[in-house]
mmCIF file of N, CA and C in Angstrom:
data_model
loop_
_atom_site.group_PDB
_atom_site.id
_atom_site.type_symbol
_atom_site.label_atom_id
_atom_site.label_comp_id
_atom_site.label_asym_id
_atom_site.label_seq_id
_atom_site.Cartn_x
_atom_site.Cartn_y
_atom_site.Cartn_z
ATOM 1 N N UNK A 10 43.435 0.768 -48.409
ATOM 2 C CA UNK A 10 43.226 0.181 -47.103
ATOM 3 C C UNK A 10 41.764 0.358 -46.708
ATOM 4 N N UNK A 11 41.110 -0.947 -46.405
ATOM 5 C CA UNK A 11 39.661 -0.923 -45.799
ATOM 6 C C UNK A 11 39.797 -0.551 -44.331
ATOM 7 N N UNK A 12 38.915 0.306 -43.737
ATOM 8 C CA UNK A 12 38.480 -0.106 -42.159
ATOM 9 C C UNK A 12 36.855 -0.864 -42.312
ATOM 10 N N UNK A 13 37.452 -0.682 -40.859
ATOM 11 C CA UNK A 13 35.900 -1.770 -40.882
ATOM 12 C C UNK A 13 35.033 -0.767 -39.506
ATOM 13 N N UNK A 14 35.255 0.310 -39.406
ATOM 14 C CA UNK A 14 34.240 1.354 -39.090
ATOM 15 C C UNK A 14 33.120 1.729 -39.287
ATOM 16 N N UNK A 15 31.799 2.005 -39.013
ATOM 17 C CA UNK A 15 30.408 2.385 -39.363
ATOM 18 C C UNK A 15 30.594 4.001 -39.045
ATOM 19 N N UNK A 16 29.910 4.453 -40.328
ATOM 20 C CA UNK A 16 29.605 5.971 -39.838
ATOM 21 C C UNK A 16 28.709 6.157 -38.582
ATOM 22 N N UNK A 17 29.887 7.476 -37.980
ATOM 23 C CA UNK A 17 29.445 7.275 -36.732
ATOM 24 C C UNK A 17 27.664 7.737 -36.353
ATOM 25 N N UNK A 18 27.246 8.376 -37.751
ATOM 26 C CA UNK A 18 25.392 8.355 -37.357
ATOM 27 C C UNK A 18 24.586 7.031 -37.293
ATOM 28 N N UNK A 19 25.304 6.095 -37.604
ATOM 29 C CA UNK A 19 24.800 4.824 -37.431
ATOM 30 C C UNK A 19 25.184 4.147 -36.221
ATOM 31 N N UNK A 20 26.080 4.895 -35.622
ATOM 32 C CA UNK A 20 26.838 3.722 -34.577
ATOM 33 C C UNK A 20 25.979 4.421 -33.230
ATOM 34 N N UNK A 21 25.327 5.845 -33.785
ATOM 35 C CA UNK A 21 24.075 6.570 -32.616
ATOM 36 C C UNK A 21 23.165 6.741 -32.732
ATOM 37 N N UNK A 22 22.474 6.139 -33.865
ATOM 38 C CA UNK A 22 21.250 6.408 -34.781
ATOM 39 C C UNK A 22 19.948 5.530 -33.748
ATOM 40 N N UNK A 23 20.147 4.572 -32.823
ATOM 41 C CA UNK A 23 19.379 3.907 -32.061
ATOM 42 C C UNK A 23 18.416 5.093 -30.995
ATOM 43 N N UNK A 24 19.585 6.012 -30.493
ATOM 44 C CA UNK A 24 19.107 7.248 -29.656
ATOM 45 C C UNK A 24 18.279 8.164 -29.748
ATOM 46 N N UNK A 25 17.575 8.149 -31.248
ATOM 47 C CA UNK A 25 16.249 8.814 -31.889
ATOM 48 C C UNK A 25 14.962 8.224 -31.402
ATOM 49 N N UNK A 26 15.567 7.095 -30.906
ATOM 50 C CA UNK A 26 14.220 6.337 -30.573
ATOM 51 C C UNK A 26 13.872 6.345 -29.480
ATOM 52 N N UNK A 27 14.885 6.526 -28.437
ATOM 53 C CA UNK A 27 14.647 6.737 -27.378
ATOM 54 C C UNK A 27 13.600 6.760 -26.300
ATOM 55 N N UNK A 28 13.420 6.325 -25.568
ATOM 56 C CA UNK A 28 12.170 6.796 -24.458
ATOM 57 C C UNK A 28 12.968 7.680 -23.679
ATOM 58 N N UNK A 29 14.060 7.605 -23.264
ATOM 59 C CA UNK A 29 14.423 8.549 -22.155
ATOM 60 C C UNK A 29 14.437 10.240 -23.405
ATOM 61 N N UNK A 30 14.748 9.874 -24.095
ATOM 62 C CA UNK A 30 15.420 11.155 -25.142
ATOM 63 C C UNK A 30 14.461 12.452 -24.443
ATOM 64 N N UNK A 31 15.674 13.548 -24.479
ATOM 65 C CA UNK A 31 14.820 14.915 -23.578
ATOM 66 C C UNK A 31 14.579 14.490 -22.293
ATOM 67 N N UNK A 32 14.318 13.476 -21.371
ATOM 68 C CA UNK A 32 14.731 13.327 -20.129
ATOM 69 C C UNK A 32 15.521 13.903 -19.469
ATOM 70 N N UNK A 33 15.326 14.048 -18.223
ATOM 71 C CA UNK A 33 16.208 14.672 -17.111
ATOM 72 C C UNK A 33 17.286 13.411 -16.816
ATOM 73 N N UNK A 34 18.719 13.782 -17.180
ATOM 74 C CA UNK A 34 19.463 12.738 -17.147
ATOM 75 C C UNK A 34 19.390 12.116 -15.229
ATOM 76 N N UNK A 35 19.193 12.980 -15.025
ATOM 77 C CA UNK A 35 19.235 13.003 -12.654
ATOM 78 C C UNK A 35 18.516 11.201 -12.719
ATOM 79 N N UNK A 36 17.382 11.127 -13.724
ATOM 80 C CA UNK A 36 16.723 9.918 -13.578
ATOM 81 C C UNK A 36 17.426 8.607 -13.842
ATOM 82 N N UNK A 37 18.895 8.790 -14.542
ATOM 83 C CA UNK A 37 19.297 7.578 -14.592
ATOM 84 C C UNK A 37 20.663 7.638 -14.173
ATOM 85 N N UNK A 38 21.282 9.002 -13.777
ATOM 86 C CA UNK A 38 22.748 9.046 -13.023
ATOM 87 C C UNK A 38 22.649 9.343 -11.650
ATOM 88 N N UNK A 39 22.797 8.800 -10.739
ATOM 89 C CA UNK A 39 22.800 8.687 -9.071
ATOM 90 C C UNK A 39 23.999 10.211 -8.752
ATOM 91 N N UNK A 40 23.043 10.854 -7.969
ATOM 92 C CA UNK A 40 23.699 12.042 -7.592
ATOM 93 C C UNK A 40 24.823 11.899 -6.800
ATOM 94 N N UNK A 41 25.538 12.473 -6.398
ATOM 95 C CA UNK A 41 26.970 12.024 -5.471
ATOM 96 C C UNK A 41 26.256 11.759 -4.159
ATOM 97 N N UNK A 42 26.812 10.643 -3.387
ATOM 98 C CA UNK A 42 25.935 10.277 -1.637
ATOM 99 C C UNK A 42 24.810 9.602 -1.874
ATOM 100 N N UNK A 43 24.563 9.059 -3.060
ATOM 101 C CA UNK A 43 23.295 8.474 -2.809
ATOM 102 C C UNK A 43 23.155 6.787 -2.780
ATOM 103 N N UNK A 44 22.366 6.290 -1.463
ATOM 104 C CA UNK A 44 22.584 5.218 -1.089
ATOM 105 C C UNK A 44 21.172 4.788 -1.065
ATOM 106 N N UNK A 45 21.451 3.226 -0.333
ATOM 107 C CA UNK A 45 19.979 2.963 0.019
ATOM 108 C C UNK A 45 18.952 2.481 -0.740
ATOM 109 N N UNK A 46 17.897 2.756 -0.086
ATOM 110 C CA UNK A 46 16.294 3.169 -0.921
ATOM 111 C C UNK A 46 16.161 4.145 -1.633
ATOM 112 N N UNK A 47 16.810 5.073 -1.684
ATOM 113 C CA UNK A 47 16.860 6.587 -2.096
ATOM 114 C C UNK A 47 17.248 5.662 -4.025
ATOM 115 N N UNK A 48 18.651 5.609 -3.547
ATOM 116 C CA UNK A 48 19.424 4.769 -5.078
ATOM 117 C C UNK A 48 18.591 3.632 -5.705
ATOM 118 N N UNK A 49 17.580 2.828 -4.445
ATOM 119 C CA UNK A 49 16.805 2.026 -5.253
ATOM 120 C C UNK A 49 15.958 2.375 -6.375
ATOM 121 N N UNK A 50 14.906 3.046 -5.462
ATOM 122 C CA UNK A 50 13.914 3.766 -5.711
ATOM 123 C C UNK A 50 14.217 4.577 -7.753
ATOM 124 N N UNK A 51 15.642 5.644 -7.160
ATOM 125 C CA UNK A 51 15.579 5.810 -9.003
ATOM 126 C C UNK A 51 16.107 5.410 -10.078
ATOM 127 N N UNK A 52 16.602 3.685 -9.484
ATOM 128 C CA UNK A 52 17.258 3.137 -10.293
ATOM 129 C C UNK A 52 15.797 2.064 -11.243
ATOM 130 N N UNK A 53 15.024 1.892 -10.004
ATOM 131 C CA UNK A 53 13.830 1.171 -10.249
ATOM 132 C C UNK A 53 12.822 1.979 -11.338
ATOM 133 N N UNK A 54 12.639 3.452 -10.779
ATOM 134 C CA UNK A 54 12.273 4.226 -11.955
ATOM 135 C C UNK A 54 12.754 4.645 -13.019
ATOM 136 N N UNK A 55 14.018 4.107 -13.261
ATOM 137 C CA UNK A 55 14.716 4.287 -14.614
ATOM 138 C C UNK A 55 14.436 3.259 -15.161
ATOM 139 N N UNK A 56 14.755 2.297 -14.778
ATOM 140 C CA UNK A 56 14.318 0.547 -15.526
ATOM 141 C C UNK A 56 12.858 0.534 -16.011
ATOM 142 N N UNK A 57 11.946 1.215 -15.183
ATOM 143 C CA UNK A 57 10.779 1.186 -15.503
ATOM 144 C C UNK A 57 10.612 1.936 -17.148
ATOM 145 N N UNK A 58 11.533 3.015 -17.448
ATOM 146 C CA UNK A 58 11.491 3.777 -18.768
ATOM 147 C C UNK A 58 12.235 2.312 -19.377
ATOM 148 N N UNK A 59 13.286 2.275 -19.451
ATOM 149 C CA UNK A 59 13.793 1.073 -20.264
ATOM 150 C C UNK A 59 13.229 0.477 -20.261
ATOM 151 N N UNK A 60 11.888 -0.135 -19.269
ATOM 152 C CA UNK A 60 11.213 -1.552 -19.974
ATOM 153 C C UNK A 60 10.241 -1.331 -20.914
ATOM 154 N N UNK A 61 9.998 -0.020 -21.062
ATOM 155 C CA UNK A 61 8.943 -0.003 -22.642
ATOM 156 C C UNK A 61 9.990 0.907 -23.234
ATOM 157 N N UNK A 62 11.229 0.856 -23.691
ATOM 158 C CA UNK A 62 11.707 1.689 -24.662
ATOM 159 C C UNK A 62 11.602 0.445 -25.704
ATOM 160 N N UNK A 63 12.357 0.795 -26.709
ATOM 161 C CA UNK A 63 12.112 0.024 -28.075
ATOM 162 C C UNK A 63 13.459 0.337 -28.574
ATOM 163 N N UNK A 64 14.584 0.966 -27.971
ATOM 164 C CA UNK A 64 16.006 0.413 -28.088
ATOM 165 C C UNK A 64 16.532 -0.236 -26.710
ATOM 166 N N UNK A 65 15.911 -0.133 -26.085
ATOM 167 C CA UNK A 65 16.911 -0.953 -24.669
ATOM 168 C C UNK A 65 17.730 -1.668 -25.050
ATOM 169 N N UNK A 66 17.440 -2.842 -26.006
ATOM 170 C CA UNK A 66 18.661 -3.599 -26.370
ATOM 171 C C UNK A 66 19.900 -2.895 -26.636
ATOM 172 N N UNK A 67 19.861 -1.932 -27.721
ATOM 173 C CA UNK A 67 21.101 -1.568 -28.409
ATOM 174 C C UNK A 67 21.913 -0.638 -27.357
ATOM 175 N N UNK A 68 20.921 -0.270 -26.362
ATOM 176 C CA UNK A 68 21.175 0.831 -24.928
ATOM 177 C C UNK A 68 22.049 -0.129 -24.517
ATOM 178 N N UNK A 69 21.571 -1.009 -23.987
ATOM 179 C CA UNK A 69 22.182 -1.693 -22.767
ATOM 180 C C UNK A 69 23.750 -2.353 -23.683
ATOM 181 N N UNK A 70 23.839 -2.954 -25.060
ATOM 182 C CA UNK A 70 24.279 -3.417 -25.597
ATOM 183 C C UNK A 70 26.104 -2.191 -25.995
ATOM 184 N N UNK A 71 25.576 -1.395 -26.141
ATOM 185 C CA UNK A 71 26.336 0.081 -25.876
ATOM 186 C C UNK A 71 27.224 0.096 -24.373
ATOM 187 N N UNK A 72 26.641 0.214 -23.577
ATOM 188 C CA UNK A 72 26.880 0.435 -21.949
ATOM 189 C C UNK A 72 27.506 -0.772 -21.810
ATOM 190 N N UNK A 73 27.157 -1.912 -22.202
ATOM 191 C CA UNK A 73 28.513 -3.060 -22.082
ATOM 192 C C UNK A 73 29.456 -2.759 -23.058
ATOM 193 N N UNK A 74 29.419 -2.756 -23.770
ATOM 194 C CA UNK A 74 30.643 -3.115 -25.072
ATOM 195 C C UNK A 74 31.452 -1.913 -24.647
ATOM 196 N N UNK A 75 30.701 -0.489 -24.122
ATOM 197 C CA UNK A 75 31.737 0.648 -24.237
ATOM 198 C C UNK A 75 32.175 0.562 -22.384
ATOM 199 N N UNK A 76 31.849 -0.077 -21.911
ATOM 200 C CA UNK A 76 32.321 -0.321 -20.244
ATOM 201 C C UNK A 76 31.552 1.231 -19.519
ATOM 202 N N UNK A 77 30.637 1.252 -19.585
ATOM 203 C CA UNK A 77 30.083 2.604 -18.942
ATOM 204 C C UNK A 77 30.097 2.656 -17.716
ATOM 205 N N UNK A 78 30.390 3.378 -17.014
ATOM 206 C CA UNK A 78 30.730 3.281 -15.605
ATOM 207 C C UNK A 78 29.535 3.823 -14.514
ATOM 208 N N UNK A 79 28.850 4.681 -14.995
ATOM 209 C CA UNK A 79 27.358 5.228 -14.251
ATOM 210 C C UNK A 79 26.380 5.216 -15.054
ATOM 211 N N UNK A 80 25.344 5.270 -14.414
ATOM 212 C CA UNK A 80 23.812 4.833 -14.323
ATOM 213 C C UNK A 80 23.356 3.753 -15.023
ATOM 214 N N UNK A 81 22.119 3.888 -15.176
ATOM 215 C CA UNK A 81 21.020 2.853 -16.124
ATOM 216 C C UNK A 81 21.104 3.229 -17.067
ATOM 217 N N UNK A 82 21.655 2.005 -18.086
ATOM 218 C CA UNK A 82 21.710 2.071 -19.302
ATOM 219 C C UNK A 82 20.933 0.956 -19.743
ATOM 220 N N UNK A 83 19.722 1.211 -20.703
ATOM 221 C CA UNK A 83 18.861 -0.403 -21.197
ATOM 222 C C UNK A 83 18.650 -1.051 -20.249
ATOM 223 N N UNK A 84 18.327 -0.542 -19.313
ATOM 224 C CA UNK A 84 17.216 -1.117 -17.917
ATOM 225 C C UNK A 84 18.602 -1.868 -17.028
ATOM 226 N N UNK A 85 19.980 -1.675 -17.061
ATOM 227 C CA UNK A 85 21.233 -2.190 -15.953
ATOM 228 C C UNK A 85 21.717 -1.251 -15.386
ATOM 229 N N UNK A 86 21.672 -0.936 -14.073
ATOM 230 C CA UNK A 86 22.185 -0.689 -13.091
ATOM 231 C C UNK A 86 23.529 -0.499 -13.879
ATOM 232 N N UNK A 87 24.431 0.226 -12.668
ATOM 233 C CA UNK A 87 25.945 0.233 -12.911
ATOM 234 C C UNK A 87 26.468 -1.577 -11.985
ATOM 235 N N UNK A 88 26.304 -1.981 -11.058
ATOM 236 C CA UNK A 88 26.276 -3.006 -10.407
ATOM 237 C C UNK A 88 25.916 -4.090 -11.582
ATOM 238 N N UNK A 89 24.911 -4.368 -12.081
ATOM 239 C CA UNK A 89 24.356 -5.301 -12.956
ATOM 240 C C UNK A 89 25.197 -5.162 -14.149
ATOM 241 N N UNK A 90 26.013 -4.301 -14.269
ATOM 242 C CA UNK A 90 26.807 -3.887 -15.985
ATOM 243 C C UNK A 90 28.235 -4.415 -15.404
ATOM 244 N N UNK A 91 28.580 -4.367 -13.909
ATOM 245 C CA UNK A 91 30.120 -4.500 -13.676
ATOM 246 C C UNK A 91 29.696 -6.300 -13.657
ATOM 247 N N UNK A 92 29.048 -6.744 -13.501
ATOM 248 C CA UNK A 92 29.181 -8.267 -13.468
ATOM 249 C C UNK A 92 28.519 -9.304 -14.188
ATOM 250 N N UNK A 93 28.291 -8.490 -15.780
ATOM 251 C CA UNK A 93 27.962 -9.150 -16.770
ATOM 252 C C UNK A 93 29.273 -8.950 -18.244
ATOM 253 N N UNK A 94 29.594 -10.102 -18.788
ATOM 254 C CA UNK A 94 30.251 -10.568 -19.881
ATOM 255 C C UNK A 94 29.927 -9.398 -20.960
ATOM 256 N N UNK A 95 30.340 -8.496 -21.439
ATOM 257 C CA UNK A 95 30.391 -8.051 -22.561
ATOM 258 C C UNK A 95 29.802 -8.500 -23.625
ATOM 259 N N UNK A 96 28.870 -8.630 -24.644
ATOM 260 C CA UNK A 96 28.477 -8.817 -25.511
ATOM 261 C C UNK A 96 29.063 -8.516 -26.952
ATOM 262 N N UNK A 97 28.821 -9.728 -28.191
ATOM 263 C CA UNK A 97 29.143 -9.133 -29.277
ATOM 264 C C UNK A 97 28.119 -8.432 -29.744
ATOM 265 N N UNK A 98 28.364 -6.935 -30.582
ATOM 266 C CA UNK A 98 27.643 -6.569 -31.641
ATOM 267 C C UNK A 98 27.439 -6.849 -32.647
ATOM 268 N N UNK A 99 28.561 -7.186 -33.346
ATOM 269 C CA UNK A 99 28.262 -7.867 -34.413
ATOM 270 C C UNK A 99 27.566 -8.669 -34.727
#
């Protein structure tokens, strides 16, 4: 019997590349109560790391396919991830 599984160092191997990698996760998960400008503000400075990372794609591509429920993942909001179509990986 075949699966059709990738070893799982490949299915995380994108995360070496990281820009956030060693980051303070606080920068891309919204603390409990946080609204506003406050939530703008470090959602805007998280996107700002995702827009020069060099996996964002496979980030953001992750955070859809696996339905992630908090923060910035590959420069999307949790808002921007609940009302976009899932993507194929393959």
């Amino acid at each position: 019997m075949r699966t059709r599984t990738k070893p799982l160092l490949q299915v995380w191997e994108w995360q070496a590349e990281a820009a956030c990698r060693g980051m303070d996760s606080a920068v891309f998960f919204s603390p409990a109560g946080e609204r506003g400008r406050a939530r703008r503000r470090r959602e805007e400075a998280a996107r700002e790391i995702c827009g020069s990372c060099p996996v964002s794609g496979p980030c953001g591509r992750f955070a859809l396919t696996s339905r992630q429920t908090y923060g910035v993942w590959g420069g999307y909001t949790e808002a921007e991830r609940r009302s976009t179509v899932p993507v194929n990986t393959e």
